[in-house]
XYZ file of C-alpha atoms in Angstrom:
486
model
C 0.000 0.000 0.000
C 1.433 3.379 -1.046
C 2.013 5.755 1.811
C 0.078 9.021 1.579
C 2.212 12.140 2.107
C 0.509 14.974 3.971
C 1.949 18.407 3.234
C 2.828 20.939 5.928
C -0.007 23.298 5.046
C -2.609 20.609 5.805
C -0.800 19.616 9.016
C -0.755 23.226 10.210
C -4.432 23.558 9.312
C -5.174 20.505 11.489
C -3.099 21.881 14.402
C -4.781 25.305 14.227
C -8.249 23.722 14.048
C -7.507 21.658 17.170
C -6.085 24.657 19.034
C -9.211 26.620 18.088
C -11.287 24.057 19.972
C -12.366 21.524 17.335
C -12.536 17.886 18.357
C -10.201 15.330 16.783
C -13.124 13.273 15.437
C -14.588 16.291 13.611
C -11.212 17.302 12.147
C -10.596 13.729 10.932
C -13.982 13.699 9.198
C -13.422 17.094 7.544
C -9.970 16.315 6.111
C -10.650 12.661 5.327
C -7.938 11.167 7.548
C -7.969 8.548 10.276
C -8.425 9.557 13.935
C -5.008 8.042 14.743
C -3.328 10.075 11.972
C -4.742 13.328 13.383
C -3.564 12.344 16.877
C -0.048 11.622 15.579
C 0.102 15.010 13.830
C -0.981 16.790 17.014
C 1.655 14.977 19.085
C 4.281 16.025 16.527
C 3.200 19.685 16.289
C 6.496 21.108 17.623
C 8.520 19.454 14.859
C 5.928 20.397 12.237
C 6.129 24.064 13.257
C 9.926 23.894 13.084
C 9.801 22.309 9.623
C 7.356 24.968 8.421
C 9.711 27.771 9.511
C 12.644 26.059 7.803
C 10.687 25.330 4.623
C 10.387 29.074 3.774
C 7.658 28.677 1.208
C 8.195 25.090 0.074
C 5.181 22.795 0.060
C 7.084 20.264 2.172
C 5.960 16.915 3.507
C 7.346 15.212 6.609
C 7.307 11.452 6.303
C 10.149 10.419 8.624
C 13.085 11.880 10.498
C 16.146 12.013 8.244
C 19.659 12.504 9.570
C 23.216 12.728 8.312
C 25.164 14.996 5.967
C 22.818 14.405 3.016
C 19.877 15.624 5.077
C 21.863 18.703 6.195
C 22.956 19.285 2.600
C 19.342 19.198 1.365
C 18.286 21.830 3.913
C 21.081 24.100 2.690
C 20.221 23.314 -0.933
C 16.625 24.439 -0.376
C 17.895 27.783 0.946
C 20.138 28.105 -2.111
C 17.307 27.308 -4.543
C 15.003 29.869 -2.945
C 17.772 32.477 -2.935
C 18.395 31.809 -6.648
C 14.682 32.266 -7.344
C 14.573 35.498 -5.347
C 17.600 36.875 -7.247
C 16.142 35.670 -10.581
C 19.302 33.690 -11.314
C 19.126 30.762 -13.788
C 18.844 27.180 -12.607
C 18.671 23.748 -14.167
C 19.183 20.126 -13.143
C 22.952 20.194 -13.731
C 23.439 23.388 -11.671
C 21.405 21.948 -8.781
C 23.331 18.655 -8.863
C 26.677 20.494 -8.899
C 25.628 22.738 -6.014
C 24.418 19.714 -4.026
C 27.814 17.997 -4.498
C 29.645 21.189 -3.567
C 27.627 21.694 -0.360
C 28.065 18.040 0.604
C 31.855 18.290 0.081
C 32.007 21.371 2.327
C 29.986 19.632 5.056
C 32.104 16.468 4.805
C 35.312 18.506 5.049
C 33.952 20.188 8.178
C 32.965 16.814 9.656
C 36.554 15.540 9.523
C 38.262 12.360 8.372
C 36.065 10.065 10.471
C 33.075 10.858 8.209
C 32.588 8.034 5.668
C 29.247 9.147 4.151
C 29.208 9.424 0.344
C 26.967 11.280 -2.082
C 26.857 11.371 -5.901
C 23.836 13.643 -6.620
C 22.402 11.059 -8.988
C 19.230 11.570 -10.973
C 17.505 9.123 -8.621
C 18.464 11.263 -5.606
C 17.161 14.342 -7.410
C 13.794 12.710 -8.129
C 13.449 11.715 -4.462
C 14.514 15.227 -3.407
C 11.732 16.694 -5.560
C 9.161 14.325 -4.066
C 10.269 15.064 -0.503
C 9.792 18.786 -1.013
C 6.924 18.578 -3.545
C 9.133 20.562 -5.845
C 8.064 19.293 -9.250
C 8.719 22.293 -11.497
C 12.476 22.537 -11.162
C 12.965 22.068 -14.918
C 11.116 25.348 -15.500
C 13.086 27.476 -13.059
C 14.450 30.644 -14.644
C 11.719 30.710 -17.346
C 8.624 32.885 -17.208
C 5.513 30.797 -16.775
C 2.941 32.951 -18.560
C 0.072 30.640 -17.750
C 0.895 30.872 -14.033
C 1.055 34.665 -14.378
C -2.417 34.797 -15.931
C -3.842 32.420 -13.336
C -2.400 34.482 -10.479
C -3.719 37.723 -12.006
C -7.216 36.251 -12.109
C -6.936 34.995 -8.525
C -5.632 38.371 -7.332
C -8.448 40.222 -9.087
C -10.930 37.933 -7.312
C -9.288 38.666 -3.939
C -9.474 42.419 -4.622
C -13.122 42.190 -5.718
C -14.196 40.008 -2.786
C -12.392 42.231 -0.270
C -13.619 45.400 -1.995
C -10.115 46.899 -1.745
C -9.377 50.414 -2.989
C -6.169 51.250 -4.878
C -4.898 52.949 -1.700
C -5.282 49.706 0.273
C -3.203 47.389 -1.959
C 0.547 47.325 -1.254
C 3.611 45.524 -2.589
C 7.162 45.438 -1.195
C 10.378 43.977 -2.555
C 13.969 43.678 -1.374
C 17.202 44.584 -3.069
C 20.851 44.605 -2.113
C 22.621 47.950 -2.492
C 26.409 48.099 -2.576
C 26.401 51.666 -1.410
C 30.135 52.282 -1.780
C 30.639 50.545 -5.097
C 31.561 52.714 -8.090
C 31.163 51.700 -11.769
C 34.025 49.311 -12.565
C 36.028 51.387 -15.043
C 36.401 54.381 -12.722
C 39.743 54.955 -11.003
C 37.848 55.167 -7.666
C 36.688 51.576 -8.175
C 40.237 50.459 -8.993
C 41.655 52.248 -5.947
C 39.067 50.587 -3.692
C 39.764 47.184 -5.233
C 43.466 47.585 -4.503
C 42.852 48.307 -0.816
C 43.527 45.491 1.697
C 40.350 43.444 2.155
C 38.642 45.382 -0.643
C 36.062 46.624 1.868
C 34.266 48.900 -0.575
C 32.711 45.874 -2.230
C 31.542 44.387 1.067
C 29.624 47.493 2.135
C 26.178 46.169 1.382
C 22.778 47.046 2.802
C 19.470 45.308 2.205
C 16.626 47.624 1.292
C 12.913 46.918 1.524
C 11.039 49.253 -0.820
C 7.404 49.394 -1.792
C 4.138 51.241 -2.061
C 0.520 50.963 -3.162
C -1.499 51.003 -6.369
C -2.234 54.722 -5.940
C 1.506 55.493 -6.046
C 2.085 56.137 -2.326
C 5.625 55.145 -1.241
C 6.416 53.433 2.036
C 9.320 54.647 4.160
C 12.443 52.649 3.144
C 13.513 49.889 5.536
C 17.278 49.323 5.749
C 19.163 46.356 7.146
C 22.712 47.414 7.961
C 25.701 45.361 8.999
C 26.164 45.250 12.765
C 29.524 47.024 12.599
C 27.703 50.208 11.506
C 25.820 50.395 14.820
C 28.439 52.687 16.396
C 27.583 55.382 13.825
C 24.073 55.653 15.281
C 24.910 55.838 18.995
C 24.320 59.595 19.283
C 21.479 59.784 16.749
C 17.801 59.945 17.636
C 16.195 57.230 15.516
C 12.940 59.205 15.366
C 14.720 61.916 13.375
C 15.935 59.540 10.668
C 13.875 59.510 7.441
C 14.182 55.702 7.205
C 13.559 52.644 9.363
C 16.721 50.673 10.078
C 17.854 47.521 11.840
C 21.170 45.679 12.167
C 22.253 42.174 11.183
C 25.748 40.692 11.073
C 25.352 39.910 7.349
C 22.804 42.629 6.493
C 20.381 39.844 5.528
C 16.617 39.912 5.718
C 15.527 37.344 8.308
C 12.141 36.197 9.629
C 12.602 38.173 12.840
C 13.576 41.382 11.026
C 10.744 41.052 8.513
C 8.180 40.481 11.249
C 9.688 43.450 13.104
C 9.218 45.625 9.994
C 5.686 44.301 9.464
C 4.586 44.918 13.066
C 6.481 48.068 14.027
C 6.942 49.895 10.722
C 4.452 48.781 8.075
C 1.289 48.493 10.200
C 1.654 51.892 11.956
C 2.500 53.659 8.685
C -0.362 52.238 6.611
C -2.785 52.745 9.507
C -1.828 56.435 9.640
C -2.021 56.658 5.834
C -5.557 55.195 5.748
C -6.646 57.656 8.446
C -5.235 60.583 6.448
C -6.943 59.361 3.260
C -10.248 58.861 5.082
C -10.502 55.177 4.159
C -10.971 52.002 6.209
C -7.816 50.462 7.621
C -7.953 47.265 5.564
C -4.804 46.253 3.696
C -3.851 43.707 1.031
C -0.078 43.087 0.921
C 1.713 41.256 -1.904
C 5.001 39.487 -1.156
C 7.473 37.179 -2.843
C 7.988 33.740 -1.334
C 11.532 34.422 -0.169
C 13.638 32.759 2.567
C 13.398 35.868 4.764
C 9.607 36.211 4.483
C 7.582 34.442 7.224
C 4.506 32.550 6.049
C 2.435 33.343 9.157
C 2.072 37.115 8.582
C -1.592 36.651 7.703
C -2.325 35.755 11.318
C -0.611 38.783 12.901
C -3.300 41.404 12.216
C -6.994 40.902 11.374
C -7.049 43.926 9.049
C -4.117 42.843 6.873
C -4.339 40.069 4.290
C -1.055 38.812 2.862
C -0.894 37.226 -0.603
C 2.317 35.555 -1.759
C 3.400 35.643 -5.393
C 3.772 32.030 -6.587
C 7.407 31.143 -7.222
C 6.778 30.338 -10.875
C 5.300 33.762 -11.709
C 8.714 34.999 -12.828
C 7.426 37.800 -15.055
C 5.350 39.367 -12.289
C 8.054 39.093 -9.650
C 10.548 40.757 -12.011
C 8.384 43.827 -12.649
C 9.285 45.493 -9.356
C 12.989 44.935 -10.002
C 12.901 46.064 -13.633
C 10.916 49.208 -12.883
C 11.000 50.717 -9.410
C 14.247 49.225 -8.098
C 16.220 49.909 -11.288
C 14.997 53.509 -11.267
C 15.843 53.823 -7.571
C 19.425 52.616 -8.117
C 19.854 55.062 -11.000
C 18.638 57.935 -8.827
C 20.925 56.763 -6.011
C 24.047 56.886 -8.228
C 22.920 60.300 -9.501
C 22.533 61.529 -5.908
C 26.032 60.228 -5.011
C 27.628 61.956 -8.013
C 25.737 65.201 -7.283
C 26.846 65.132 -3.639
C 30.446 64.439 -4.682
C 30.536 67.370 -7.101
C 28.960 69.768 -4.571
C 31.406 68.699 -1.833
C 34.424 69.030 -4.138
C 33.399 72.588 -5.036
C 32.378 73.725 -1.537
C 35.135 72.063 0.505
C 37.940 72.057 -2.104
C 38.565 68.311 -1.811
C 39.416 65.682 -4.416
C 37.012 62.949 -5.468
C 39.204 60.339 -3.742
C 39.061 62.337 -0.500
C 35.292 62.660 -0.780
C 34.928 58.924 -1.381
C 37.085 57.989 1.611
C 34.904 60.151 3.886
C 31.629 58.842 2.401
C 29.913 56.856 5.176
C 26.646 55.049 5.900
C 24.914 58.249 7.096
C 25.706 59.904 3.758
C 24.384 56.756 2.099
C 21.061 57.092 3.967
C 20.727 60.718 2.820
C 21.172 59.628 -0.797
C 18.801 56.678 -0.400
C 16.103 59.072 0.805
C 16.812 61.518 -2.044
C 16.664 58.707 -4.622
C 13.403 57.307 -3.211
C 11.815 60.767 -3.273
C 12.691 61.064 -6.982
C 10.637 57.972 -7.897
C 7.408 59.289 -9.405
C 3.857 57.922 -9.273
C 3.908 56.549 -12.832
C 7.023 54.538 -12.077
C 5.404 53.147 -8.898
C 2.282 52.164 -10.850
C 4.195 50.358 -13.591
C 4.236 47.081 -11.655
C 0.503 47.172 -10.958
C -0.342 47.670 -14.639
C 1.069 44.183 -15.243
C -0.340 42.657 -12.071
C -3.893 44.007 -11.716
C -6.668 44.120 -14.294
C -9.409 45.414 -12.004
C -8.379 49.101 -12.077
C -9.063 50.187 -15.703
C -8.234 53.848 -15.021
C -4.801 52.813 -13.741
C -4.197 50.591 -16.767
C -5.318 53.283 -19.242
C -3.203 55.986 -17.622
C -0.167 53.726 -17.804
C -0.563 52.677 -21.438
C 2.554 53.475 -23.390
C 4.582 53.886 -20.187
C 8.118 52.646 -20.753
C 9.520 51.198 -17.559
C 13.041 52.097 -18.735
C 12.196 55.684 -19.673
C 12.996 57.057 -16.203
C 16.213 55.073 -15.993
C 17.442 56.249 -19.414
C 16.822 59.898 -18.545
C 18.669 59.599 -15.233
C 21.525 57.758 -16.953
C 22.092 60.778 -19.207
C 22.316 63.044 -16.153
C 24.739 60.606 -14.486
C 27.016 60.689 -17.554
C 26.986 64.517 -17.518
C 27.992 64.546 -13.841
C 30.671 61.907 -14.515
C 32.322 64.241 -17.022
C 32.446 67.036 -14.427
C 34.026 64.539 -12.006
C 36.610 63.467 -14.626
C 35.357 59.871 -14.496
C 35.767 57.732 -17.599
C 32.292 56.183 -17.622
C 30.084 55.346 -20.594
C 26.366 54.542 -20.792
C 27.024 50.783 -20.873
C 29.054 50.960 -17.651
C 26.320 52.932 -15.838
C 23.644 50.450 -16.930
C 25.836 47.608 -15.711
C 26.146 49.237 -12.280
C 22.369 49.736 -12.014
C 21.603 46.180 -13.132
C 24.355 44.706 -10.933
C 23.058 41.371 -9.733
C 24.267 39.681 -6.588
C 25.840 36.338 -7.171
C 24.767 33.071 -5.603
C 25.378 32.386 -1.931
C 28.589 30.520 -1.187
C 28.498 27.301 0.838
C 29.868 29.167 3.865
C 27.192 31.860 3.537
C 24.488 29.188 3.260
C 25.721 27.531 6.456
C 25.766 30.913 8.236
C 22.265 31.710 6.969
C 20.966 28.326 8.150
C 22.553 28.827 11.579
C 20.978 32.276 11.807
C 17.551 30.909 10.857
C 17.921 28.129 13.443
C 18.835 30.703 16.096
C 15.661 32.578 15.153
C 13.653 29.389 15.629
C 15.019 28.991 19.146
C 13.987 32.560 19.988
C 10.553 32.093 18.398
C 10.030 28.812 20.251
C 10.899 30.484 23.564
C 8.391 33.230 22.809
C 5.799 30.575 21.910
C 6.467 28.725 25.169
C 6.020 31.927 27.156
C 2.713 32.543 25.390
C 1.581 28.992 26.173
C 2.556 29.448 29.829
C 0.622 32.710 29.975
C -2.424 30.992 28.466
C -2.222 28.246 31.066
C -1.929 30.822 33.848
C -4.938 32.690 32.492
C -6.922 29.435 32.423
C -5.981 28.790 36.061
C -6.985 32.342 37.009
C -10.362 31.879 35.330
C -10.911 28.598 37.159
C -9.963 30.252 40.436
C -12.402 33.119 39.834
C -15.108 30.599 38.962
C -14.481 28.672 42.183
C -14.627 31.918 44.172
C -17.999 32.804 42.657
C -19.380 29.311 43.367
C -18.455 29.682 47.043
């Protein structure tokens, strides 16, 4: 008899139904499973929750506990695959097999000579890997699935219609890495930085979360900075900064940081915005299924519905990057060049001297300036491709070239480059704007996994405290009831 695999989503649905007060017999009848199966799932709820957090968007099934280097390798491989998808980097069977072998070799080297486990990344292993993670469309990764795009558009339109959402209530956010102290490659500033010990200029990276709504309103940028920048903010009142910011040792977006942004930045800002616009505080938020995006956001606030872009809707997920983010990066480089020229004239310094003194606080000023320069039409470009239920928006955007803003800014950048005596051409500027981060190394994957596991420990402790508080409240209610009965 073939064993039936039950995916994590169904298991979590069963756990939530039980915790909401439903009886096991009723749940078993509703989902068509045996009473004993439901009981086993409920006993295993801690591990299921842990697997869900580690799955980061995968439709995973748990069938048995797996151990060893191959199991550890597969967990790292899943992170790598999702990171590749998020960065829109190409993938195929051969690339996945090679990465699997590479990760396994790194893990085996770390394990020492006593480790005798072997791994070949055969086609048979790959087929089993797909089945374990219900990941059947790997052969299509890197290609736009137009049918999936159309299907998602129809589903999204239905969600908007059923929820009766206004354009002002529908938001989308996306992340990008910004190498804030990286000059176009052919400039002498770039070459000087590359020659420096440690080449630190190329490691100065921040993660930016940018977004807005269908009406063109822009959210305050959210920055994740490397922890070693924290000393720059010691004497600064965070309330005076025009951005939200947090610190992480790798400047990565993590579940904890994203939930922090969602709870403490996004919700207060959109609530205030709805009040100012005189509309109901009811929000629809679109997100990519990325490793740093928690899947439980929908349950954090009753007035906010979160919809995740399917991982195979490549065309839709690229629109934000091709339009808003590309324009933002062009405006950022323009702001840097403008600031450099003004400083050189006012303070009589060289470009090299300006660049050496350019720090993260200057970067934030230019990020804000660049974000302010993004206009409403550019913000609405993504929605023209994504939503069909706002005909006025679609009509007003007809003929809008997503690259028009970028091309105009590029011309201004080239003019400033001449004043700065930088040998930069249009091709070089476009390359800087479109600079794509490479794939995560094996070491970075291991660090990311360790960081995610540390998050799980923290989240589990918080969950335990909540459970304890619930139990205490139950005891208090019983005590009050006994007092009344006396």
